[in-house]
Coordinates of C-alpha atoms in Angstrom, one line a residue:
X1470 CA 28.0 -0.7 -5.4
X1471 CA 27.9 1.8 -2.7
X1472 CA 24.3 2.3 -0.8
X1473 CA 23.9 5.4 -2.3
X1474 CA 24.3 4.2 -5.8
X1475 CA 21.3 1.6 -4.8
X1476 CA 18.2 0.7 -6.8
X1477 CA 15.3 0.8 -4.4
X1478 CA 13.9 -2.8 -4.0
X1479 CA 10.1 -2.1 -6.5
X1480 CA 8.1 -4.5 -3.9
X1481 CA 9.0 -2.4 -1.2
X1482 CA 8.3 0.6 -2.8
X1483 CA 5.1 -0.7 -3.9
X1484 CA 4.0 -2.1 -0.5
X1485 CA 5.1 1.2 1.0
X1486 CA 2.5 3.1 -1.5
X1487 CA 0.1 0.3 -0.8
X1488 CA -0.1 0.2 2.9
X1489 CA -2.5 3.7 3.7
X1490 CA -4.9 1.9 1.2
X1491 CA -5.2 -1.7 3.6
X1492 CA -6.0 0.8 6.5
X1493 CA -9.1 -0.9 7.5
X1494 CA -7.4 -4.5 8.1
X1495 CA -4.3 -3.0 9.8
X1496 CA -7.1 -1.2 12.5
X1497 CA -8.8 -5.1 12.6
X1498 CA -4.8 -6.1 13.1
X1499 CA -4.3 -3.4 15.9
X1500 CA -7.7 -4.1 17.6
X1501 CA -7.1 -7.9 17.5
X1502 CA -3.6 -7.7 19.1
X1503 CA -5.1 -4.7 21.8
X1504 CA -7.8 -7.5 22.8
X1505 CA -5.5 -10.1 23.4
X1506 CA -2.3 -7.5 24.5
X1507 CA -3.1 -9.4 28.6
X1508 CA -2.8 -13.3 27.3
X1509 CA -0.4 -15.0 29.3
X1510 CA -1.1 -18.6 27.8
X1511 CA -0.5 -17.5 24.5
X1512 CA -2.8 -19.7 22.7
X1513 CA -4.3 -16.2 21.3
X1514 CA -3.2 -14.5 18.3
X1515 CA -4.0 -12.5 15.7
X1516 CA -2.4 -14.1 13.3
X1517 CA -5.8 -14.4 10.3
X1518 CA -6.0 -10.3 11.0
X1519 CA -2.3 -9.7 10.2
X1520 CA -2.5 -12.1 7.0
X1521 CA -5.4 -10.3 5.8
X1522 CA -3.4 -6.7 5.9
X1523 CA -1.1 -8.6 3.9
X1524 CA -3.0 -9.8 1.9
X1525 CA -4.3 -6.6 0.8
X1526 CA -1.0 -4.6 0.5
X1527 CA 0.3 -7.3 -1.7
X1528 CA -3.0 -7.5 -4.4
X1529 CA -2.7 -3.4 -4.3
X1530 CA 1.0 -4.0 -4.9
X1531 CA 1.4 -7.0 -7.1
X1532 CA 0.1 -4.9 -10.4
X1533 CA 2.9 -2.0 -10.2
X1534 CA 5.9 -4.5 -9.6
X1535 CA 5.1 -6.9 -12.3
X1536 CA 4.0 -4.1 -14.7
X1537 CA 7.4 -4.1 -16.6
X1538 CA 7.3 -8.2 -17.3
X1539 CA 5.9 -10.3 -20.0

């Protein structure tokens, strides 16, 4: 199958539609990693900020990919 001939992967497209909605942790993501941006010991992260973006662009997206199963 040639890559124009592809179906678009639905999760991806679904994240992609997702993501301006989970605006609010992605700014907590980006402020986290702006307060830590000098750490040289790396024992900070932001790491709980990042998997809470996720979290959110996956519960917006999990409805729309899942729609067409039983």
């Amino acid at each position: 199958m040639s890559e124009e001939n592809e179906i678009p992967d639905p999760k991806l497209t679904a994240e992609d539609n997702c993501k301006p909605k989970c605006s609010a942790p992605w700014k907590a993501y980006l402020a986290c990693a702006k307060r830590i941006q000098g750490d040289t010991s790396g024992e900070k992260h932001c790491s709980g900020w990042y998997f809470d973006y996720w979290k959110c662009v996956d519960k917006c997206a999990t409805p729309s990919v899942f729609k067409g199963t039983k």
